[in-house]
């Protein structure tokens, strides 16, 4: 079974809010976030109270007391072989992966998932399969079916890909939540990004917007899935990942001069997400108790 992340203590299960390093990539000029060297960015991340960085600089993370997580794309059996010793020996806590391209047969999917689980167990290192477009988990049905064949599978829940890509609100989102409960039960890592039914990443201006409430519900359900079986020392990483417009994530608008620019300040949004995530965690703890 793919294990939970664990800090080796007897502390109650906890939440750690991290940031994906890509969130700081090419921040627009109006952003209040750090735009300088890697050193400056790691300092700012530490001062902002984040617990770790996905794809951070290992030496700088160590210098500033930040934890470290990895990510990779795994296309075929064998692709993890060289990465596992690097992650295991490089003080990484865990890794999230994009698995396959989404065009695989069930047999090919099963071979990939089985390979990931076996490598995770062999190296005693958590590997979380991300719910992502253009991967084996790109749709709700096939992912739920995977949980039936591999109940030991564990996920990185990046629900923006489903919420927008499969227009989850169409036909009643409550039906979708019930259907994917087996996924919520197995989420042990999360990517934080909020989209609406038509755009995968939007600037959150109103925390009470319907689509924000939908994401809060999905995040709370995932926290509950973790807490129901978590042991002392276990923690779940919620990694905020807000990506730039150049790779078609952040929306763009025209400024007063008619020049295209990113819709919002990804750094300020990341700080807002920290507040929202904490609210979801507290709601899950309250519901469990």
mmCIF file of C-alpha atoms in Angstrom:
data_model
loop_
_atom_site.group_PDB
_atom_site.id
_atom_site.type_symbol
_atom_site.label_atom_id
_atom_site.label_comp_id
_atom_site.label_asym_id
_atom_site.label_seq_id
_atom_site.Cartn_x
_atom_site.Cartn_y
_atom_site.Cartn_z
ATOM 1 C CA UNK A 1 0.000 0.000 0.000
ATOM 2 C CA UNK A 2 1.137 3.560 -0.708
ATOM 3 C CA UNK A 3 1.719 5.054 2.705
ATOM 4 C CA UNK A 4 0.822 8.443 4.127
ATOM 5 C CA UNK A 5 3.460 11.085 4.620
ATOM 6 C CA UNK A 6 4.624 10.867 8.226
ATOM 7 C CA UNK A 7 7.028 12.988 10.266
ATOM 8 C CA UNK A 8 8.042 10.233 12.677
ATOM 9 C CA UNK A 9 6.395 11.812 15.718
ATOM 10 C CA UNK A 10 3.429 10.858 17.872
ATOM 11 C CA UNK A 11 1.699 14.133 17.072
ATOM 12 C CA UNK A 12 -1.942 14.117 15.936
ATOM 13 C CA UNK A 13 -2.480 14.062 12.151
ATOM 14 C CA UNK A 14 -1.967 17.494 10.680
ATOM 15 C CA UNK A 15 -2.124 19.705 7.600
ATOM 16 C CA UNK A 16 0.936 21.261 5.952
ATOM 17 C CA UNK A 17 0.386 24.035 3.424
ATOM 18 C CA UNK A 18 3.081 24.078 0.735
ATOM 19 C CA UNK A 19 3.531 25.901 -2.542
ATOM 20 C CA UNK A 20 4.512 24.625 -5.958
ATOM 21 C CA UNK A 21 7.563 26.560 -7.125
ATOM 22 C CA UNK A 22 5.915 27.201 -10.487
ATOM 23 C CA UNK A 23 3.495 29.553 -8.722
ATOM 24 C CA UNK A 24 6.329 32.102 -8.596
ATOM 25 C CA UNK A 25 7.352 31.586 -12.223
ATOM 26 C CA UNK A 26 7.295 34.827 -14.247
ATOM 27 C CA UNK A 27 5.089 36.771 -11.857
ATOM 28 C CA UNK A 28 3.741 39.912 -13.604
ATOM 29 C CA UNK A 29 5.228 43.296 -12.803
ATOM 30 C CA UNK A 30 2.256 44.312 -10.644
ATOM 31 C CA UNK A 31 2.577 41.242 -8.422
ATOM 32 C CA UNK A 32 3.677 41.757 -4.825
ATOM 33 C CA UNK A 33 5.454 38.406 -4.883
ATOM 34 C CA UNK A 34 9.207 37.785 -5.184
ATOM 35 C CA UNK A 35 10.599 38.057 -8.703
ATOM 36 C CA UNK A 36 14.341 37.869 -8.076
ATOM 37 C CA UNK A 37 16.735 34.999 -7.528
ATOM 38 C CA UNK A 38 15.920 31.528 -6.250
ATOM 39 C CA UNK A 39 17.368 32.627 -2.916
ATOM 40 C CA UNK A 40 14.978 35.574 -2.685
ATOM 41 C CA UNK A 41 12.020 33.400 -3.641
ATOM 42 C CA UNK A 42 12.807 30.767 -1.025
ATOM 43 C CA UNK A 43 13.180 33.480 1.624
ATOM 44 C CA UNK A 44 9.773 34.940 0.700
ATOM 45 C CA UNK A 45 8.126 31.509 0.769
ATOM 46 C CA UNK A 46 9.556 30.815 4.205
ATOM 47 C CA UNK A 47 8.538 34.209 5.588
ATOM 48 C CA UNK A 48 5.002 33.755 4.240
ATOM 49 C CA UNK A 49 4.600 30.678 6.435
ATOM 50 C CA UNK A 50 4.567 27.905 3.855
ATOM 51 C CA UNK A 51 5.804 24.572 5.157
ATOM 52 C CA UNK A 52 7.493 23.308 2.021
ATOM 53 C CA UNK A 53 7.999 23.612 -1.719
ATOM 54 C CA UNK A 54 7.260 21.215 -4.524
ATOM 55 C CA UNK A 55 10.177 21.349 -6.970
ATOM 56 C CA UNK A 56 12.130 23.687 -4.711
ATOM 57 C CA UNK A 57 15.911 23.912 -4.521
ATOM 58 C CA UNK A 58 17.028 21.191 -2.059
ATOM 59 C CA UNK A 59 19.920 23.209 -0.640
ATOM 60 C CA UNK A 60 17.850 26.372 -0.198
ATOM 61 C CA UNK A 61 14.971 24.436 1.343
ATOM 62 C CA UNK A 62 17.386 22.973 3.871
ATOM 63 C CA UNK A 63 18.850 26.421 4.585
ATOM 64 C CA UNK A 64 15.463 27.967 5.306
ATOM 65 C CA UNK A 65 13.826 25.032 7.049
ATOM 66 C CA UNK A 66 11.433 24.227 4.226
ATOM 67 C CA UNK A 67 10.296 20.706 3.420
ATOM 68 C CA UNK A 68 10.581 19.364 -0.113
ATOM 69 C CA UNK A 69 8.313 17.363 -2.408
ATOM 70 C CA UNK A 70 8.856 16.180 -5.984
ATOM 71 C CA UNK A 71 6.845 15.646 -9.122
ATOM 72 C CA UNK A 72 7.377 13.851 -12.431
ATOM 73 C CA UNK A 73 5.664 12.520 -15.533
ATOM 74 C CA UNK A 74 5.721 8.722 -15.808
ATOM 75 C CA UNK A 75 4.809 7.422 -19.247
ATOM 76 C CA UNK A 76 5.886 3.801 -19.116
ATOM 77 C CA UNK A 77 7.003 1.047 -16.783
ATOM 78 C CA UNK A 78 10.617 1.742 -15.818
ATOM 79 C CA UNK A 79 10.428 5.540 -15.804
ATOM 80 C CA UNK A 80 10.611 5.667 -12.010
ATOM 81 C CA UNK A 81 13.710 3.538 -11.663
ATOM 82 C CA UNK A 82 16.249 6.354 -11.807
ATOM 83 C CA UNK A 83 14.100 8.832 -9.890
ATOM 84 C CA UNK A 84 13.393 6.737 -6.814
ATOM 85 C CA UNK A 85 16.944 6.739 -5.357
ATOM 86 C CA UNK A 86 17.193 10.511 -5.994
ATOM 87 C CA UNK A 87 13.941 11.222 -4.154
ATOM 88 C CA UNK A 88 14.578 8.738 -1.360
ATOM 89 C CA UNK A 89 18.112 9.969 -0.672
ATOM 90 C CA UNK A 90 17.425 13.650 -1.353
ATOM 91 C CA UNK A 91 15.217 14.401 1.670
ATOM 92 C CA UNK A 92 12.028 14.567 -0.403
ATOM 93 C CA UNK A 93 8.895 13.769 1.614
ATOM 94 C CA UNK A 94 6.892 12.344 -1.280
ATOM 95 C CA UNK A 95 6.216 12.778 -4.982
ATOM 96 C CA UNK A 96 3.157 13.373 -7.138
ATOM 97 C CA UNK A 97 3.100 12.083 -10.696
ATOM 98 C CA UNK A 98 1.289 12.464 -14.004
ATOM 99 C CA UNK A 99 0.759 8.858 -15.065
ATOM 100 C CA UNK A 100 0.314 7.919 -18.725
ATOM 101 C CA UNK A 101 -1.394 9.938 -21.451
ATOM 102 C CA UNK A 102 -5.006 8.854 -20.968
ATOM 103 C CA UNK A 103 -5.130 6.753 -24.128
ATOM 104 C CA UNK A 104 -4.085 3.546 -22.418
ATOM 105 C CA UNK A 105 -6.198 0.400 -22.322
ATOM 106 C CA UNK A 106 -7.310 -0.885 -18.935
ATOM 107 C CA UNK A 107 -4.521 -3.463 -19.067
ATOM 108 C CA UNK A 108 -1.926 -0.790 -19.810
ATOM 109 C CA UNK A 109 -3.312 1.404 -17.028
ATOM 110 C CA UNK A 110 -3.153 -1.472 -14.574
ATOM 111 C CA UNK A 111 0.454 -2.226 -15.494
ATOM 112 C CA UNK A 112 1.423 1.399 -14.859
ATOM 113 C CA UNK A 113 -0.438 1.644 -11.555
ATOM 114 C CA UNK A 114 0.920 -1.704 -10.353
ATOM 115 C CA UNK A 115 4.439 -0.549 -11.203
ATOM 116 C CA UNK A 116 4.001 2.694 -9.246
ATOM 117 C CA UNK A 117 2.623 0.919 -6.195
ATOM 118 C CA UNK A 118 5.428 -1.653 -6.193
ATOM 119 C CA UNK A 119 8.121 1.041 -6.466
ATOM 120 C CA UNK A 120 6.482 3.062 -3.715
ATOM 121 C CA UNK A 121 6.439 0.022 -1.435
ATOM 122 C CA UNK A 122 9.961 -1.096 -2.312
ATOM 123 C CA UNK A 123 11.481 2.289 -1.497
ATOM 124 C CA UNK A 124 9.073 3.005 1.380
ATOM 125 C CA UNK A 125 8.337 6.331 -0.297
ATOM 126 C CA UNK A 126 4.885 7.826 -0.957
ATOM 127 C CA UNK A 127 3.973 8.360 -4.622
ATOM 128 C CA UNK A 128 0.631 10.002 -5.276
ATOM 129 C CA UNK A 129 -1.026 9.720 -8.682
ATOM 130 C CA UNK A 130 -2.444 13.070 -9.734
ATOM 131 C CA UNK A 131 -5.969 13.564 -11.051
ATOM 132 C CA UNK A 132 -4.974 15.424 -14.198
ATOM 133 C CA UNK A 133 -5.927 15.937 -17.823
ATOM 134 C CA UNK A 134 -4.050 13.854 -20.394
ATOM 135 C CA UNK A 135 -3.292 11.087 -17.887
ATOM 136 C CA UNK A 136 -4.890 7.795 -16.873
ATOM 137 C CA UNK A 137 -6.965 9.692 -14.279
ATOM 138 C CA UNK A 138 -8.382 12.233 -16.697
ATOM 139 C CA UNK A 139 -11.986 11.147 -16.172
ATOM 140 C CA UNK A 140 -14.094 10.322 -13.141
ATOM 141 C CA UNK A 141 -15.298 6.890 -14.230
ATOM 142 C CA UNK A 142 -11.928 5.331 -15.082
ATOM 143 C CA UNK A 143 -10.393 6.718 -11.898
ATOM 144 C CA UNK A 144 -13.129 5.264 -9.702
ATOM 145 C CA UNK A 145 -12.722 1.947 -11.505
ATOM 146 C CA UNK A 146 -9.002 2.078 -10.656
ATOM 147 C CA UNK A 147 -9.872 2.282 -6.963
ATOM 148 C CA UNK A 148 -11.822 -0.973 -7.292
ATOM 149 C CA UNK A 149 -8.911 -2.805 -8.885
ATOM 150 C CA UNK A 150 -6.271 -1.119 -6.719
ATOM 151 C CA UNK A 151 -7.791 -0.125 -3.353
ATOM 152 C CA UNK A 152 -4.251 0.646 -2.134
ATOM 153 C CA UNK A 153 -3.847 3.461 -4.684
ATOM 154 C CA UNK A 154 -3.432 6.982 -3.294
ATOM 155 C CA UNK A 155 -3.990 10.274 -5.098
ATOM 156 C CA UNK A 156 -2.867 13.836 -5.458
ATOM 157 C CA UNK A 157 -6.248 15.525 -5.789
ATOM 158 C CA UNK A 158 -6.033 18.301 -8.363
ATOM 159 C CA UNK A 159 -9.754 18.686 -8.884
ATOM 160 C CA UNK A 160 -9.593 21.674 -11.211
ATOM 161 C CA UNK A 161 -8.947 19.277 -14.089
ATOM 162 C CA UNK A 162 -12.214 17.473 -13.424
ATOM 163 C CA UNK A 163 -14.256 20.455 -12.333
ATOM 164 C CA UNK A 164 -13.638 22.310 -15.591
ATOM 165 C CA UNK A 165 -12.590 19.516 -17.943
ATOM 166 C CA UNK A 166 -15.629 17.383 -17.126
ATOM 167 C CA UNK A 167 -17.907 20.285 -16.201
ATOM 168 C CA UNK A 168 -18.800 18.667 -12.908
ATOM 169 C CA UNK A 169 -21.656 21.074 -12.186
ATOM 170 C CA UNK A 170 -23.514 19.942 -15.310
ATOM 171 C CA UNK A 171 -26.179 17.493 -14.170
ATOM 172 C CA UNK A 172 -25.701 18.165 -10.466
ATOM 173 C CA UNK A 173 -22.348 18.264 -8.730
ATOM 174 C CA UNK A 174 -23.639 16.444 -5.656
ATOM 175 C CA UNK A 175 -24.060 13.362 -7.855
ATOM 176 C CA UNK A 176 -20.423 13.633 -8.896
ATOM 177 C CA UNK A 177 -19.227 14.019 -5.297
ATOM 178 C CA UNK A 178 -21.038 10.835 -4.317
ATOM 179 C CA UNK A 179 -19.627 8.979 -7.317
ATOM 180 C CA UNK A 180 -16.004 9.975 -6.668
ATOM 181 C CA UNK A 181 -16.114 9.416 -2.893
ATOM 182 C CA UNK A 182 -13.672 6.487 -3.316
ATOM 183 C CA UNK A 183 -11.207 9.036 -4.697
ATOM 184 C CA UNK A 184 -11.769 11.510 -1.848
ATOM 185 C CA UNK A 185 -11.139 8.633 0.566
ATOM 186 C CA UNK A 186 -7.711 8.048 -1.015
ATOM 187 C CA UNK A 187 -6.414 11.609 -1.404
ATOM 188 C CA UNK A 188 -3.157 12.078 0.513
ATOM 189 C CA UNK A 189 -1.775 15.146 -1.283
ATOM 190 C CA UNK A 190 -3.474 18.054 -2.995
ATOM 191 C CA UNK A 191 -2.793 20.697 -5.590
ATOM 192 C CA UNK A 192 -4.652 23.877 -4.801
ATOM 193 C CA UNK A 193 -6.157 25.604 -7.798
ATOM 194 C CA UNK A 194 -9.688 26.936 -8.168
ATOM 195 C CA UNK A 195 -11.422 27.044 -11.517
ATOM 196 C CA UNK A 196 -14.956 27.635 -12.665
ATOM 197 C CA UNK A 197 -16.986 25.480 -15.082
ATOM 198 C CA UNK A 198 -15.349 27.194 -18.075
ATOM 199 C CA UNK A 199 -11.793 28.057 -16.942
ATOM 200 C CA UNK A 200 -9.335 25.889 -15.086
ATOM 201 C CA UNK A 201 -7.754 28.723 -13.046
ATOM 202 C CA UNK A 202 -9.553 31.914 -12.090
ATOM 203 C CA UNK A 203 -8.792 34.842 -9.811
ATOM 204 C CA UNK A 204 -10.760 34.392 -6.583
ATOM 205 C CA UNK A 205 -12.379 37.718 -5.727
ATOM 206 C CA UNK A 206 -15.342 36.361 -3.760
ATOM 207 C CA UNK A 207 -14.807 33.461 -1.359
ATOM 208 C CA UNK A 208 -18.567 32.885 -1.394
ATOM 209 C CA UNK A 209 -18.760 32.317 -5.156
ATOM 210 C CA UNK A 210 -20.478 29.040 -6.017
ATOM 211 C CA UNK A 211 -17.408 27.513 -7.647
ATOM 212 C CA UNK A 212 -15.236 28.438 -4.643
ATOM 213 C CA UNK A 213 -17.732 26.700 -2.373
ATOM 214 C CA UNK A 214 -17.568 23.625 -4.609
ATOM 215 C CA UNK A 215 -13.799 23.432 -4.255
ATOM 216 C CA UNK A 216 -14.019 23.945 -0.508
ATOM 217 C CA UNK A 217 -16.385 20.987 -0.327
ATOM 218 C CA UNK A 218 -14.050 18.777 -2.359
ATOM 219 C CA UNK A 219 -11.073 19.788 -0.255
ATOM 220 C CA UNK A 220 -12.985 19.157 2.979
ATOM 221 C CA UNK A 221 -14.076 15.725 1.767
ATOM 222 C CA UNK A 222 -10.452 14.896 0.948
ATOM 223 C CA UNK A 223 -9.287 16.028 4.381
ATOM 224 C CA UNK A 224 -11.972 13.812 5.923
ATOM 225 C CA UNK A 225 -10.781 10.868 3.844
ATOM 226 C CA UNK A 226 -7.281 11.396 5.222
ATOM 227 C CA UNK A 227 -8.319 11.982 8.830
ATOM 228 C CA UNK A 228 -10.539 8.912 9.065
ATOM 229 C CA UNK A 229 -7.559 6.569 8.797
ATOM 230 C CA UNK A 230 -4.597 8.796 9.680
ATOM 231 C CA UNK A 231 -2.154 7.632 12.356
ATOM 232 C CA UNK A 232 0.034 9.680 14.740
ATOM 233 C CA UNK A 233 2.668 11.614 12.814
ATOM 234 C CA UNK A 234 0.728 11.504 9.535
ATOM 235 C CA UNK A 235 0.274 14.758 7.654
ATOM 236 C CA UNK A 236 -1.257 15.810 4.369
ATOM 237 C CA UNK A 237 0.391 18.318 2.046
ATOM 238 C CA UNK A 238 -1.843 20.882 0.413
ATOM 239 C CA UNK A 239 0.349 22.396 -2.285
ATOM 240 C CA UNK A 240 -0.892 25.620 -3.862
ATOM 241 C CA UNK A 241 -0.188 25.509 -7.591
ATOM 242 C CA UNK A 242 -1.175 28.611 -9.567
ATOM 243 C CA UNK A 243 0.476 28.566 -12.960
ATOM 244 C CA UNK A 244 1.277 31.304 -15.448
ATOM 245 C CA UNK A 245 -0.707 32.411 -18.471
ATOM 246 C CA UNK A 246 2.063 31.409 -20.872
ATOM 247 C CA UNK A 247 1.154 27.762 -20.325
ATOM 248 C CA UNK A 248 -2.585 28.513 -20.529
ATOM 249 C CA UNK A 249 -3.541 28.368 -16.865
ATOM 250 C CA UNK A 250 -3.918 31.931 -15.551
ATOM 251 C CA UNK A 251 -6.514 33.878 -17.527
ATOM 252 C CA UNK A 252 -5.533 37.156 -19.137
ATOM 253 C CA UNK A 253 -7.316 40.499 -19.406
ATOM 254 C CA UNK A 254 -6.552 43.768 -21.175
ATOM 255 C CA UNK A 255 -5.118 46.568 -19.049
ATOM 256 C CA UNK A 256 -6.106 50.222 -19.469
ATOM 257 C CA UNK A 257 -3.636 50.515 -22.340
ATOM 258 C CA UNK A 258 -5.052 47.529 -24.183
ATOM 259 C CA UNK A 259 -2.102 45.306 -23.288
ATOM 260 C CA UNK A 260 -2.743 41.712 -22.312
ATOM 261 C CA UNK A 261 -1.817 40.817 -18.751
ATOM 262 C CA UNK A 262 -2.527 38.119 -16.195
ATOM 263 C CA UNK A 263 -5.900 38.450 -14.515
ATOM 264 C CA UNK A 264 -4.585 38.578 -10.969
ATOM 265 C CA UNK A 265 -1.615 38.392 -8.641
ATOM 266 C CA UNK A 266 -0.820 34.701 -8.215
ATOM 267 C CA UNK A 267 1.218 35.422 -5.085
ATOM 268 C CA UNK A 268 -1.634 37.225 -3.336
ATOM 269 C CA UNK A 269 -3.973 34.489 -4.452
ATOM 270 C CA UNK A 270 -1.655 31.913 -2.871
ATOM 271 C CA UNK A 271 -1.841 33.792 0.438
ATOM 272 C CA UNK A 272 -5.646 33.883 0.163
ATOM 273 C CA UNK A 273 -5.701 30.148 -0.550
ATOM 274 C CA UNK A 274 -3.845 29.545 2.720
ATOM 275 C CA UNK A 275 -6.801 31.056 4.571
ATOM 276 C CA UNK A 276 -9.374 29.068 2.580
ATOM 277 C CA UNK A 277 -7.481 25.810 3.056
ATOM 278 C CA UNK A 278 -7.263 26.305 6.808
ATOM 279 C CA UNK A 279 -11.026 26.870 6.918
ATOM 280 C CA UNK A 280 -11.570 23.576 5.075
ATOM 281 C CA UNK A 281 -9.237 21.721 7.434
ATOM 282 C CA UNK A 282 -10.995 23.078 10.500
ATOM 283 C CA UNK A 283 -14.385 22.197 8.997
ATOM 284 C CA UNK A 284 -13.219 18.611 8.385
ATOM 285 C CA UNK A 285 -11.907 18.264 11.935
ATOM 286 C CA UNK A 286 -15.162 19.613 13.336
ATOM 287 C CA UNK A 287 -17.258 17.270 11.209
ATOM 288 C CA UNK A 288 -15.157 14.267 12.202
ATOM 289 C CA UNK A 289 -15.505 15.058 15.872
#
